[in-house]
Amino acid sequence: MCELIKQADFVILPIIQSYIAAMIDLPFIHRDPFDRLLASTAYTDGLTILTADENIQKYDVLSAW
């Protein structure tokens, strides 16, 4: 699996304090803390989330599916 990630040129991000801190400011749209962490990470770093989850798409983050 790691080789596929490298071939696809994905980057695995660590969980850092600024992502967790940004979760505090998110509206409580999604109840899943991991999905809230994904949204706060995308918001903090200006990333796009690839998801079909309609709740994540309600956050002020870029998303695609």
C-alpha positions as a printed NumPy array, in Angstrom:
array([[  0.   ,   0.   ,   0.   ],
       [  2.808,   2.422,   0.834],
       [  4.231,   2.006,  -2.654],
       [  0.88 ,   2.922,  -4.217],
       [  0.76 ,   6.067,  -2.1  ],
       [  4.24 ,   7.028,  -3.282],
       [  3.365,   6.328,  -6.919],
       [  0.245,   8.477,  -6.648],
       [  2.363,  11.277,  -5.15 ],
       [  0.174,  11.518,  -2.039],
       [  1.517,  13.1  ,   1.11 ],
       [  0.549,  11.726,   4.51 ],
       [  0.065,  14.64 ,   6.877],
       [  0.737,  14.428,  10.591],
       [ -1.914,  15.589,  13.048],
       [ -0.621,  18.906,  14.342],
       [ -1.873,  21.328,  16.968],
       [ -3.181,  23.91 ,  14.471],
       [ -5.523,  21.305,  12.925],
       [ -6.924,  20.422,  16.33 ],
       [ -7.257,  24.081,  17.305],
       [ -9.153,  24.809,  14.078],
       [-11.708,  22.149,  15.012],
       [-12.9  ,  24.415,  17.839],
       [-13.976,  27.068,  15.347],
       [-15.832,  24.675,  13.038],
       [-19.602,  24.726,  13.135],
       [-20.927,  21.469,  14.596],
       [-22.159,  20.082,  11.271],
       [-20.494,  16.698,  11.509],
       [-20.583,  14.544,  14.639],
       [-17.639,  12.316,  13.643],
       [-14.47 ,  13.78 ,  15.222],
       [-12.203,  12.285,  12.541],
       [-14.244,  13.881,   9.758],
       [-14.148,  17.184,  11.655],
       [-10.362,  16.796,  11.821],
       [-10.247,  16.244,   8.051],
       [-12.305,  19.396,   7.517],
       [-10.137,  21.477,   9.855],
       [ -6.971,  20.187,   8.159],
       [ -8.317,  21.109,   4.73 ],
       [ -9.408,  24.519,   6.   ],
       [ -6.084,  25.257,   7.717],
       [ -3.893,  24.225,   4.777],
       [ -6.227,  25.157,   1.91 ],
       [ -6.525,  21.551,   0.756],
       [ -9.273,  19.754,  -1.154],
       [-11.082,  16.808,   0.423],
       [-12.143,  13.982,  -1.875],
       [-15.424,  12.827,  -0.362],
       [-19.022,  11.983,  -1.09 ],
       [-19.96 ,  12.848,   2.515],
       [-22.577,  15.581,   2.271],
       [-21.869,  16.822,   5.807],
       [-18.189,  17.477,   5.075],
       [-19.224,  19.318,   1.905],
       [-21.214,  21.748,   4.088],
       [-18.005,  23.091,   5.67 ],
       [-16.168,  26.047,   4.167],
       [-13.571,  23.8  ,   2.528],
       [-12.87 ,  22.705,  -1.008],
       [-14.258,  19.267,  -1.765],
       [-14.579,  17.1  ,  -4.834],
       [-15.978,  13.736,  -5.747]])
